[in-house]
């Protein structure tokens, strides 16, 4: 087959774009990575502040279910770039990984900067050119890519193929501001509206609780909503509640709030103890103690947890051991609203898969492929986001290569 693809523009220098650039440049294609920010990978660096959860070690069949409605579409992409491939890729860049508690995979350095530094050096070695401070604005009438430059000027490019990896719309100060949605809509690309994913929720805490306990963790709890129960941690925030277990339910919670206005999340503060066992302990330890002391000594509840019980069940907690155990095993919290998108960990919505052809190519713009968080999928935290982002970057790049 004759070689028709010699130059590729990758727009967006986050993990999806850089992964696409790596695959393409390794195959000898000339790649220019454009980004509107002065430096690349800013959101990846931010993810590194939380240790950089790269992927997850769980069984593949369970892994792919984390992508919910997009699982079927993303499965072949993740089969083609698996968690094992991701770990090998990190090791190849000198970053050993380890499996942390609950099966999450992290680099030993527990941050993104060494990985990003090694990665950018590798890409430069492979001949990738970086053009930062280039804000992509769409196409001109001649079909060229148009970028606004830092000094208010503009620059055009006519590559043989383009990969858009522009990210979602959360944390816009890190670069991905979602402005591409307008450009693609004008081009006839169908988008699902952006929504906050892996975000916190507003709760109308009492003033006392908010002031005293914002920033306190709720460890080893179980949260239930609808038919789903998730074990993990949450964090009390001054505005409400956030954290891994909340994020895991956030897609369902967000949809229910959109429909019903407010929803009730049930918290089990002692998921390892059955209700009868807990009731028995409370009964035996009860004589002559205040409820606070009883809960602290017998059920090891922290002051934040005891006061959360009061937020959910009222100041006067039940005296009866059975009723008190029931309260500990099921405290209702009313979630009133999803936190705004700009502080969410990720973005749901984006380019709909139905408008894509083979290899993540836009039906409305042949030769233009899309990767990463700008696609319409979401996943909980746990490494599933970066795995999906990397795998889609690989898929878009391989699709471009397949046309040579
Ligand atoms: C606080 C936080 C913690 C996180 N922790 C984790 C974690 O531990 N594990 C995990 O799996 N995920 C985590 N994530 C999510 C993960 O970082 C993102 O899913 C991932 O960075 C998305 O990659 P991307 O390449 O698709 O987009 P991005 O990383 O957002 O990169 C997009 C790039 O495109 C550029 N761009 C956008 N528009 C334009 C334009 N018009 N012209 C030129 N350039 C443009 C941006 O400047 C940016 O550099 C976290 C996110 C946050 C905010």
Short mmCIF file of C-alpha atoms and ligand atoms in Angstrom, two decimals:
data_model
loop_
_atom_site.label_atom_id
_atom_site.label_comp_id
_atom_site.label_asym_id
_atom_site.label_seq_id
_atom_site.Cartn_x
_atom_site.Cartn_y
_atom_site.Cartn_z
CA UNK A 1 0.00 0.00 0.00
CA UNK A 2 1.34 3.48 -0.82
CA UNK A 3 2.22 5.66 2.11
CA UNK A 4 -0.26 8.53 2.24
CA UNK A 5 0.02 9.59 5.88
CA UNK A 6 3.31 11.30 6.63
CA UNK A 7 2.30 14.09 8.97
CA UNK A 8 -0.22 14.07 11.80
CA UNK A 9 -1.39 16.94 13.98
CA UNK A 10 -2.24 15.85 17.50
CA UNK A 11 -4.18 18.64 19.15
CA UNK A 12 -4.13 18.43 22.94
CA UNK A 13 -1.04 17.42 24.87
CA UNK A 14 -2.69 15.52 27.69
CA UNK A 15 -2.30 11.75 28.20
CA UNK A 16 -4.55 10.83 25.24
CA UNK A 17 -2.72 13.08 22.77
CA UNK A 18 0.75 12.21 24.00
CA UNK A 19 -0.01 8.50 23.80
CA UNK A 20 -1.24 8.94 20.23
CA UNK A 21 1.93 10.93 19.43
CA UNK A 22 4.08 8.14 20.87
CA UNK A 23 2.45 5.40 18.77
CA UNK A 24 2.59 7.49 15.60
CA UNK A 25 6.15 8.73 15.99
CA UNK A 26 7.37 5.23 16.88
CA UNK A 27 6.08 4.18 13.45
CA UNK A 28 8.06 6.93 11.73
CA UNK A 29 5.22 9.39 11.17
CA UNK A 30 5.98 13.09 11.61
CA UNK A 31 3.93 14.36 14.55
CA UNK A 32 3.27 17.87 15.80
CA UNK A 33 1.54 18.14 19.19
CA UNK A 34 -0.34 21.41 19.64
CA UNK A 35 -1.62 22.69 22.96
CA UNK A 36 -3.20 25.93 24.09
CA UNK A 37 -1.23 25.95 27.34
CA UNK A 38 2.44 26.90 27.75
CA UNK A 39 3.27 23.39 29.03
CA UNK A 40 1.81 19.93 28.42
CA UNK A 41 0.07 17.40 30.64
CA UNK A 42 -1.16 19.78 33.31
CA UNK A 43 -4.16 17.70 34.29
CA UNK A 44 -1.97 14.60 34.45
CA UNK A 45 0.28 16.48 36.86
CA UNK A 46 -2.77 17.40 38.93
CA UNK A 47 -3.83 13.74 38.96
CA UNK A 48 -0.33 13.05 40.28
CA UNK A 49 -1.12 15.01 43.42
CA UNK A 50 -3.43 12.19 44.42
CA UNK A 51 -0.70 9.59 43.75
CA UNK A 52 -1.50 9.09 40.04
CA UNK A 53 -3.78 6.09 39.96
CA UNK A 54 -2.80 4.78 36.51
CA UNK A 55 -5.05 1.77 36.20
CA UNK A 56 -6.60 -1.04 38.23
CA UNK A 57 -5.48 -4.64 38.74
CA UNK A 58 -8.92 -6.24 38.93
CA UNK A 59 -10.08 -9.00 36.65
CA UNK A 60 -10.61 -7.78 33.06
CA UNK A 61 -14.28 -8.80 32.93
CA UNK A 62 -15.02 -6.70 36.02
CA UNK A 63 -12.72 -3.89 34.84
CA UNK A 64 -14.64 -3.14 31.65
CA UNK A 65 -18.00 -3.00 33.44
CA UNK A 66 -16.75 0.24 35.08
CA UNK A 67 -17.37 2.06 31.82
CA UNK A 68 -21.13 1.59 32.21
CA UNK A 69 -23.04 2.47 29.06
CA UNK A 70 -19.79 2.81 27.05
CA UNK A 71 -18.40 -0.57 28.16
CA UNK A 72 -19.23 -2.35 24.93
CA UNK A 73 -17.58 0.33 22.81
CA UNK A 74 -14.49 0.69 24.97
CA UNK A 75 -13.85 -3.03 25.59
CA UNK A 76 -12.06 -3.67 22.26
CA UNK A 77 -9.93 -0.57 22.82
CA UNK A 78 -8.90 -1.74 26.27
CA UNK A 79 -8.29 -5.26 24.97
CA UNK A 80 -5.87 -3.68 22.49
CA UNK A 81 -4.15 -1.64 25.24
CA UNK A 82 -4.68 -3.44 28.51
CA UNK A 83 -3.81 -2.49 32.09
CA UNK A 84 -0.78 -4.80 31.70
CA UNK A 85 0.31 -2.83 28.61
CA UNK A 86 -0.10 0.41 30.55
CA UNK A 87 2.09 -0.88 33.39
CA UNK A 88 4.73 -2.04 30.87
CA UNK A 89 4.60 1.39 29.21
CA UNK A 90 5.22 3.14 32.54
CA UNK A 91 8.09 0.76 33.32
CA UNK A 92 9.60 1.44 29.91
CA UNK A 93 9.71 5.11 30.93
CA UNK A 94 11.56 4.16 34.11
CA UNK A 95 8.49 4.26 36.35
CA UNK A 96 7.98 1.09 38.36
CA UNK A 97 4.43 0.58 39.56
CA UNK A 98 2.81 -1.11 42.54
CA UNK A 99 -0.66 -2.34 43.40
CA UNK A 100 -2.10 -0.41 46.31
CA UNK A 101 -4.98 -1.23 48.59
CA UNK A 102 -8.19 -2.04 46.75
CA UNK A 103 -6.21 -3.09 43.67
CA UNK A 104 -5.38 0.35 42.29
CA UNK A 105 -2.10 0.69 40.37
CA UNK A 106 0.26 3.63 41.04
CA UNK A 107 3.79 4.57 40.01
CA UNK A 108 6.23 4.06 42.91
CA UNK A 109 7.02 7.78 42.78
CA UNK A 110 3.33 8.45 43.58
CA UNK A 111 3.36 11.50 41.34
CA UNK A 112 3.23 12.31 37.66
CA UNK A 113 6.19 14.63 37.15
CA UNK A 114 8.97 12.01 36.66
CA UNK A 115 6.75 10.04 34.30
CA UNK A 116 5.77 13.11 32.28
CA UNK A 117 9.37 14.32 32.08
CA UNK A 118 10.61 10.96 30.79
CA UNK A 119 7.67 10.73 28.40
CA UNK A 120 8.21 14.15 26.83
CA UNK A 121 11.94 13.38 26.44
CA UNK A 122 11.08 10.08 24.74
CA UNK A 123 8.68 11.82 22.36
CA UNK A 124 11.24 14.48 21.52
CA UNK A 125 13.77 11.69 20.81
CA UNK A 126 11.24 10.13 18.46
CA UNK A 127 11.07 13.43 16.57
CA UNK A 128 7.77 14.77 17.93
CA UNK A 129 7.52 18.54 17.68
CA UNK A 130 5.66 20.44 20.41
CA UNK A 131 3.90 23.65 19.58
CA UNK A 132 2.44 25.13 22.76
CA UNK A 133 0.38 28.29 23.23
CA UNK A 134 -1.59 27.26 20.12
CA UNK A 135 -5.33 27.44 20.76
CA UNK A 136 -7.15 25.38 18.14
CA UNK A 137 -10.15 27.26 16.73
CA UNK A 138 -11.35 24.90 14.00
CA UNK A 139 -10.84 24.84 10.25
CA UNK A 140 -10.69 27.65 7.69
CA UNK A 141 -12.45 27.56 4.34
CA UNK A 142 -9.44 25.87 2.77
CA UNK A 143 -9.87 23.01 5.28
CA UNK A 144 -6.71 23.89 7.20
CA UNK A 145 -6.46 23.70 10.98
CA UNK A 146 -6.46 27.17 12.53
CA UNK A 147 -4.69 28.03 15.78
CA UNK A 148 -4.66 31.27 17.68
CA UNK A 149 -1.17 32.01 18.96
CA UNK A 150 -0.19 33.72 22.22
CA UNK A 151 0.43 37.10 20.63
CA UNK A 152 -3.07 37.18 19.12
CA UNK A 153 -1.83 36.02 15.74
CA UNK A 154 -2.90 32.88 13.96
CA UNK A 155 -1.24 29.84 12.44
CA UNK A 156 -2.55 27.19 10.08
CA UNK A 157 -1.59 23.60 9.36
CA UNK A 158 -2.57 21.01 6.77
CA UNK A 159 -1.51 17.60 8.13
CA UNK A 160 -2.39 14.31 6.44
CA UNK A 161 -4.49 13.36 9.49
CA UNK A 162 -5.56 14.96 12.76
CA UNK A 163 -6.13 13.54 16.22
CA UNK A 164 -8.18 15.68 18.56
CA UNK A 165 -7.41 14.96 22.22
CA UNK A 166 -8.77 18.12 23.80
CA UNK A 167 -10.01 16.70 27.11
CA UNK A 168 -13.27 17.43 28.90
CA UNK A 169 -14.41 20.63 30.54
CA UNK A 170 -13.50 20.25 34.21
CA UNK A 171 -10.65 22.20 35.80
CA UNK A 172 -10.47 24.60 32.82
CA UNK A 173 -7.46 26.39 34.27
CA UNK A 174 -5.42 23.27 33.50
CA UNK A 175 -6.15 23.68 29.78
CA UNK A 176 -9.20 21.64 28.80
CA UNK A 177 -11.95 24.23 28.70
CA UNK A 178 -14.43 22.43 26.43
CA UNK A 179 -14.45 25.31 23.93
CA UNK A 180 -14.01 22.71 21.19
CA UNK A 181 -17.67 21.73 21.64
CA UNK A 182 -18.80 24.78 19.70
CA UNK A 183 -16.34 24.13 16.87
CA UNK A 184 -17.37 20.50 16.49
CA UNK A 185 -21.09 21.26 16.75
CA UNK A 186 -20.69 23.78 13.92
CA UNK A 187 -18.99 21.01 11.94
CA UNK A 188 -22.05 18.77 12.41
CA UNK A 189 -20.60 16.50 15.10
CA UNK A 190 -23.18 15.27 17.61
CA UNK A 191 -22.30 15.85 21.25
CA UNK A 192 -23.84 14.72 24.52
CA UNK A 193 -24.01 17.66 26.95
CA UNK A 194 -21.08 18.00 29.37
CA UNK A 195 -21.82 16.96 32.93
CA UNK A 196 -19.75 16.68 36.07
CA UNK A 197 -18.49 13.15 36.71
CA UNK A 198 -16.67 11.99 39.83
CA UNK A 199 -17.82 15.10 41.57
CA UNK A 200 -18.97 16.01 45.04
CA UNK A 201 -22.58 16.80 46.00
CA UNK A 202 -24.14 19.62 47.99
CA UNK A 203 -25.61 18.73 51.39
CA UNK A 204 -27.33 21.22 53.70
CA UNK A 205 -25.27 20.37 56.78
CA UNK A 206 -26.10 22.13 60.03
CA UNK A 207 -23.78 25.06 60.68
CA UNK A 208 -22.21 23.26 63.66
CA UNK A 209 -21.48 20.10 61.69
CA UNK A 210 -20.08 21.98 58.70
CA UNK A 211 -17.78 24.13 60.82
CA UNK A 212 -16.53 21.29 62.95
CA UNK A 213 -16.22 18.42 60.51
CA UNK A 214 -15.49 19.77 57.01
CA UNK A 215 -12.31 17.99 55.90
CA UNK A 216 -12.91 14.92 58.10
CA UNK A 217 -12.77 11.54 56.37
CA UNK A 218 -15.34 8.78 56.72
CA UNK A 219 -13.23 5.66 56.42
CA UNK A 220 -14.32 2.13 55.67
CA UNK A 221 -17.96 2.93 55.11
CA UNK A 222 -20.55 1.66 52.64
CA UNK A 223 -22.75 3.97 50.61
CA UNK A 224 -25.97 2.76 49.04
CA UNK A 225 -28.13 4.29 46.40
CA UNK A 226 -30.85 2.40 44.57
CA UNK A 227 -29.71 -1.16 44.08
CA UNK A 228 -26.01 -0.34 44.38
CA UNK A 229 -23.78 -0.42 47.44
CA UNK A 230 -20.18 0.73 47.33
CA UNK A 231 -17.52 0.21 50.00
CA UNK A 232 -14.80 2.82 50.44
CA UNK A 233 -14.12 6.27 51.81
CA UNK A 234 -15.78 9.64 51.64
CA UNK A 235 -14.83 13.08 52.85
CA UNK A 236 -17.05 15.63 54.54
CA UNK A 237 -16.71 18.95 52.73
CA UNK A 238 -18.00 22.34 53.76
CA UNK A 239 -20.40 22.21 50.82
CA UNK A 240 -21.41 18.56 51.26
CA UNK A 241 -19.68 15.28 50.54
CA UNK A 242 -17.03 13.97 48.14
CA UNK A 243 -14.54 11.10 47.85
CA UNK A 244 -14.04 7.74 46.15
CA UNK A 245 -17.18 5.94 47.33
CA UNK A 246 -19.32 8.95 46.37
CA UNK A 247 -17.67 9.17 42.95
CA UNK A 248 -18.38 5.51 42.31
CA UNK A 249 -22.11 6.27 42.59
CA UNK A 250 -21.93 9.74 41.07
CA UNK A 251 -23.33 8.90 37.62
CA UNK A 252 -26.48 7.33 39.14
CA UNK A 253 -26.81 10.08 41.74
CA UNK A 254 -26.40 12.82 39.14
CA UNK A 255 -29.08 11.32 36.91
CA UNK A 256 -31.51 10.91 39.82
CA UNK A 257 -30.93 14.50 40.97
CA UNK A 258 -31.54 15.77 37.44
CA UNK A 259 -34.85 13.87 37.47
CA UNK A 260 -36.02 14.38 41.04
CA UNK A 261 -34.20 17.42 42.40
CA UNK A 262 -32.74 15.76 45.50
CA UNK A 263 -31.84 12.21 46.47
CA UNK A 264 -31.09 10.27 49.61
CA UNK A 265 -27.79 8.46 50.01
CA UNK A 266 -27.66 5.80 52.74
CA UNK A 267 -24.46 5.51 54.77
CA UNK A 268 -23.52 2.36 56.64
CA UNK A 269 -20.87 3.44 59.12
CA UNK A 270 -19.98 -0.11 60.17
CA UNK A 271 -20.34 -2.32 57.09
CA UNK A 272 -18.19 -5.07 58.62
CA UNK A 273 -20.65 -5.66 61.48
CA UNK A 274 -24.10 -7.11 60.95
CA UNK A 275 -26.95 -5.19 62.53
CA UNK A 276 -27.77 -7.91 65.15
CA UNK A 277 -24.08 -8.14 66.17
CA UNK A 278 -23.80 -4.36 66.46
CA UNK A 279 -27.07 -4.22 68.43
CA UNK A 280 -25.76 -6.91 70.77
CA UNK A 281 -22.52 -4.97 71.38
CA UNK A 282 -24.41 -1.74 72.00
CA UNK A 283 -26.78 -3.53 74.35
CA UNK A 284 -23.96 -5.12 76.37
CA UNK A 285 -21.89 -1.93 76.55
CA UNK A 286 -24.80 0.36 77.27
CA UNK A 287 -25.24 0.55 81.02
CA UNK A 288 -24.80 4.06 82.44
CA UNK A 289 -23.10 5.59 79.41
CA UNK A 290 -23.99 8.57 77.26
CA UNK A 291 -24.92 7.64 73.69
CA UNK A 292 -21.81 9.41 72.43
CA UNK A 293 -19.52 7.38 74.70
CA UNK A 294 -21.33 4.17 73.86
CA UNK A 295 -20.92 4.74 70.11
CA UNK A 296 -17.29 5.73 70.54
CA UNK A 297 -16.28 2.87 72.81
CA UNK A 298 -18.48 0.05 71.58
CA UNK A 299 -18.72 0.78 67.87
CA UNK A 300 -15.47 2.80 67.50
CA UNK A 301 -17.30 5.65 65.81
CA UNK A 302 -15.33 8.89 65.39
CA UNK A 303 -16.79 12.24 66.50
CA UNK A 304 -17.46 13.04 62.81
CA UNK A 305 -19.36 9.77 62.39
CA UNK A 306 -21.38 10.25 65.58
CA UNK A 307 -22.36 13.72 64.49
CA UNK A 308 -23.18 12.49 61.00
CA UNK A 309 -25.66 10.15 62.69
CA UNK A 310 -27.23 13.20 64.34
CA UNK A 311 -27.37 15.02 60.99
CA UNK A 312 -29.27 12.08 59.53
CA UNK A 313 -31.44 10.93 62.46
CA UNK A 314 -31.82 14.03 64.61
CA UNK A 315 -29.99 15.25 67.70
CA UNK A 316 -31.69 12.70 69.99
CA UNK A 317 -30.38 9.33 68.87
CA UNK A 318 -32.41 6.24 69.84
CA UNK A 319 -31.74 4.78 73.30
CA UNK A 320 -32.76 1.29 72.30
CA UNK A 321 -29.73 -0.75 71.14
CA UNK A 322 -31.58 -2.29 68.18
CA UNK A 323 -32.78 1.08 66.91
CA UNK A 324 -29.36 2.64 67.46
CA UNK A 325 -27.69 -0.19 65.50
CA UNK A 326 -30.20 0.36 62.70
CA UNK A 327 -29.28 4.06 62.66
CA UNK A 328 -25.54 3.30 62.46
CA UNK A 329 -26.15 0.87 59.61
CA UNK A 330 -28.29 3.30 57.66
CA UNK A 331 -27.90 7.06 57.96
CA UNK A 332 -29.68 9.07 55.29
CA UNK A 333 -27.94 12.06 53.71
CA UNK A 334 -29.92 14.27 51.37
CA UNK A 335 -27.89 15.31 48.33
CA UNK A 336 -29.33 18.49 46.86
CA UNK A 337 -27.18 19.18 43.82
CA UNK A 338 -24.12 18.05 41.88
CA UNK A 339 -21.08 20.27 42.33
CA UNK A 340 -20.22 22.47 39.36
CA UNK A 341 -18.36 20.91 36.44
CA UNK A 342 -15.27 23.08 36.82
CA UNK A 343 -14.24 21.25 40.01
CA UNK A 344 -15.21 17.73 38.94
CA UNK A 345 -12.48 15.14 38.43
CA UNK A 346 -13.83 14.29 35.01
CA UNK A 347 -16.44 15.15 32.43
CA UNK A 348 -19.33 13.02 31.23
CA UNK A 349 -20.72 13.79 27.80
CA UNK A 350 -18.78 14.85 24.72
CA UNK A 351 -18.43 13.39 21.22
CA UNK A 352 -21.05 10.66 20.79
CA UNK A 353 -19.77 7.28 19.66
CA UNK A 354 -22.71 7.04 17.25
CA UNK A 355 -21.12 9.78 15.12
CA UNK A 356 -17.79 7.95 14.88
CA UNK A 357 -16.56 5.60 12.21
CA UNK A 358 -13.95 2.87 12.53
CA UNK A 359 -10.87 3.98 14.48
CA UNK A 360 -12.63 6.79 16.41
CA UNK A 361 -12.85 8.90 13.23
CA UNK A 362 -15.47 11.64 13.02
CA UNK A 363 -18.09 10.79 10.42
CA UNK A 364 -18.56 14.53 9.91
CA UNK A 365 -14.84 15.16 9.40
CA UNK A 366 -13.00 12.35 7.61
CA UNK A 367 -9.34 12.10 8.59
CA UNK A 368 -10.04 13.57 12.03
CA UNK A 369 -9.91 11.12 14.94
CA UNK A 370 -10.92 11.75 18.55
CA UNK A 371 -9.38 10.36 21.75
CA UNK A 372 -9.55 10.71 25.51
CA UNK A 373 -11.98 12.43 27.79
CA UNK A 374 -13.61 14.42 25.00
CA UNK A 375 -15.44 11.23 23.99
CA UNK A 376 -18.83 10.51 25.56
CA UNK A 377 -17.92 8.05 28.32
CA UNK A 378 -17.37 8.19 32.01
CA UNK A 379 -15.91 5.92 34.66
CA UNK A 380 -15.35 6.08 38.40
CA UNK A 381 -11.96 6.90 39.89
CA UNK A 382 -9.72 3.89 40.41
CA UNK A 383 -7.50 4.24 37.33
CA UNK A 384 -10.32 3.60 34.88
CA UNK A 385 -10.17 7.16 33.53
CA UNK A 386 -6.51 7.11 32.54
CA UNK A 387 -6.79 3.55 31.21
CA UNK A 388 -9.66 4.63 28.93
CA UNK A 389 -7.82 7.80 27.93
CA UNK A 390 -4.57 5.97 27.05
CA UNK A 391 -6.36 3.14 25.24
CA UNK A 392 -8.33 5.55 23.08
CA UNK A 393 -5.14 7.48 22.23
CA UNK A 394 -3.54 4.22 21.09
CA UNK A 395 -6.65 3.27 19.10
CA UNK A 396 -6.84 6.61 17.27
CA UNK A 397 -3.14 6.48 16.40
CA UNK A 398 -3.29 2.87 15.18
CA UNK A 399 -6.32 3.75 13.04
CA UNK A 400 -4.31 6.54 11.39
CA UNK A 401 -1.39 4.15 10.84
CA UNK A 402 -3.70 1.56 9.29
CA UNK A 403 -4.42 4.01 6.46
CA UNK A 404 -0.82 4.16 5.32
C1 LIG B 1 -7.82 16.47 40.49
C2 LIG B 1 -7.82 15.34 39.47
C3 LIG B 1 -7.31 14.10 39.82
C4 LIG B 1 -7.34 13.05 38.89
N1 LIG B 1 -6.81 11.84 39.27
C5 LIG B 1 -6.87 10.81 38.40
C6 LIG B 1 -6.30 9.53 38.74
O1 LIG B 1 -5.63 9.37 39.79
N2 LIG B 1 -6.47 8.50 37.86
C7 LIG B 1 -7.13 8.64 36.67
O2 LIG B 1 -7.30 7.65 35.94
N3 LIG B 1 -7.61 9.85 36.29
C8 LIG B 1 -7.48 10.92 37.13
N4 LIG B 1 -7.97 12.14 36.74
C9 LIG B 1 -8.57 12.28 35.40
C10 LIG B 1 -7.49 12.35 34.31
O3 LIG B 1 -6.48 13.26 34.68
C11 LIG B 1 -8.15 12.80 32.99
O4 LIG B 1 -9.18 11.88 32.67
C12 LIG B 1 -7.14 12.84 31.85
O5 LIG B 1 -6.13 13.82 32.09
C13 LIG B 1 -7.83 13.17 30.52
O6 LIG B 1 -6.86 13.08 29.51
P1 LIG B 1 -7.07 13.77 28.09
O7 LIG B 1 -5.75 13.65 27.40
O8 LIG B 1 -8.27 13.23 27.45
O9 LIG B 1 -7.38 15.30 28.42
P2 LIG B 1 -6.52 16.38 29.23
O10 LIG B 1 -5.59 15.75 30.17
O11 LIG B 1 -7.53 17.32 29.77
O12 LIG B 1 -5.67 17.09 28.11
C14 LIG B 1 -6.28 17.86 27.09
C15 LIG B 1 -5.27 18.83 26.55
O13 LIG B 1 -5.87 19.54 25.46
C16 LIG B 1 -5.52 20.90 25.52
N5 LIG B 1 -6.55 21.68 24.82
C17 LIG B 1 -7.87 21.78 25.13
N6 LIG B 1 -8.49 22.58 24.25
C18 LIG B 1 -7.56 22.99 23.36
C19 LIG B 1 -7.58 23.80 22.21
N7 LIG B 1 -8.72 24.37 21.77
N8 LIG B 1 -6.44 24.00 21.52
C20 LIG B 1 -5.27 23.42 21.93
N9 LIG B 1 -5.19 22.64 23.01
C21 LIG B 1 -6.31 22.41 23.73
C22 LIG B 1 -5.44 21.19 27.00
O14 LIG B 1 -4.65 22.32 27.27
C23 LIG B 1 -4.86 19.90 27.57
O15 LIG B 1 -3.45 19.96 27.65
C24 LIG B 1 -7.91 13.23 37.62
C25 LIG B 1 -8.39 14.49 37.27
C26 LIG B 1 -8.36 15.55 38.17
C27 LIG B 1 -8.89 16.88 37.75
#
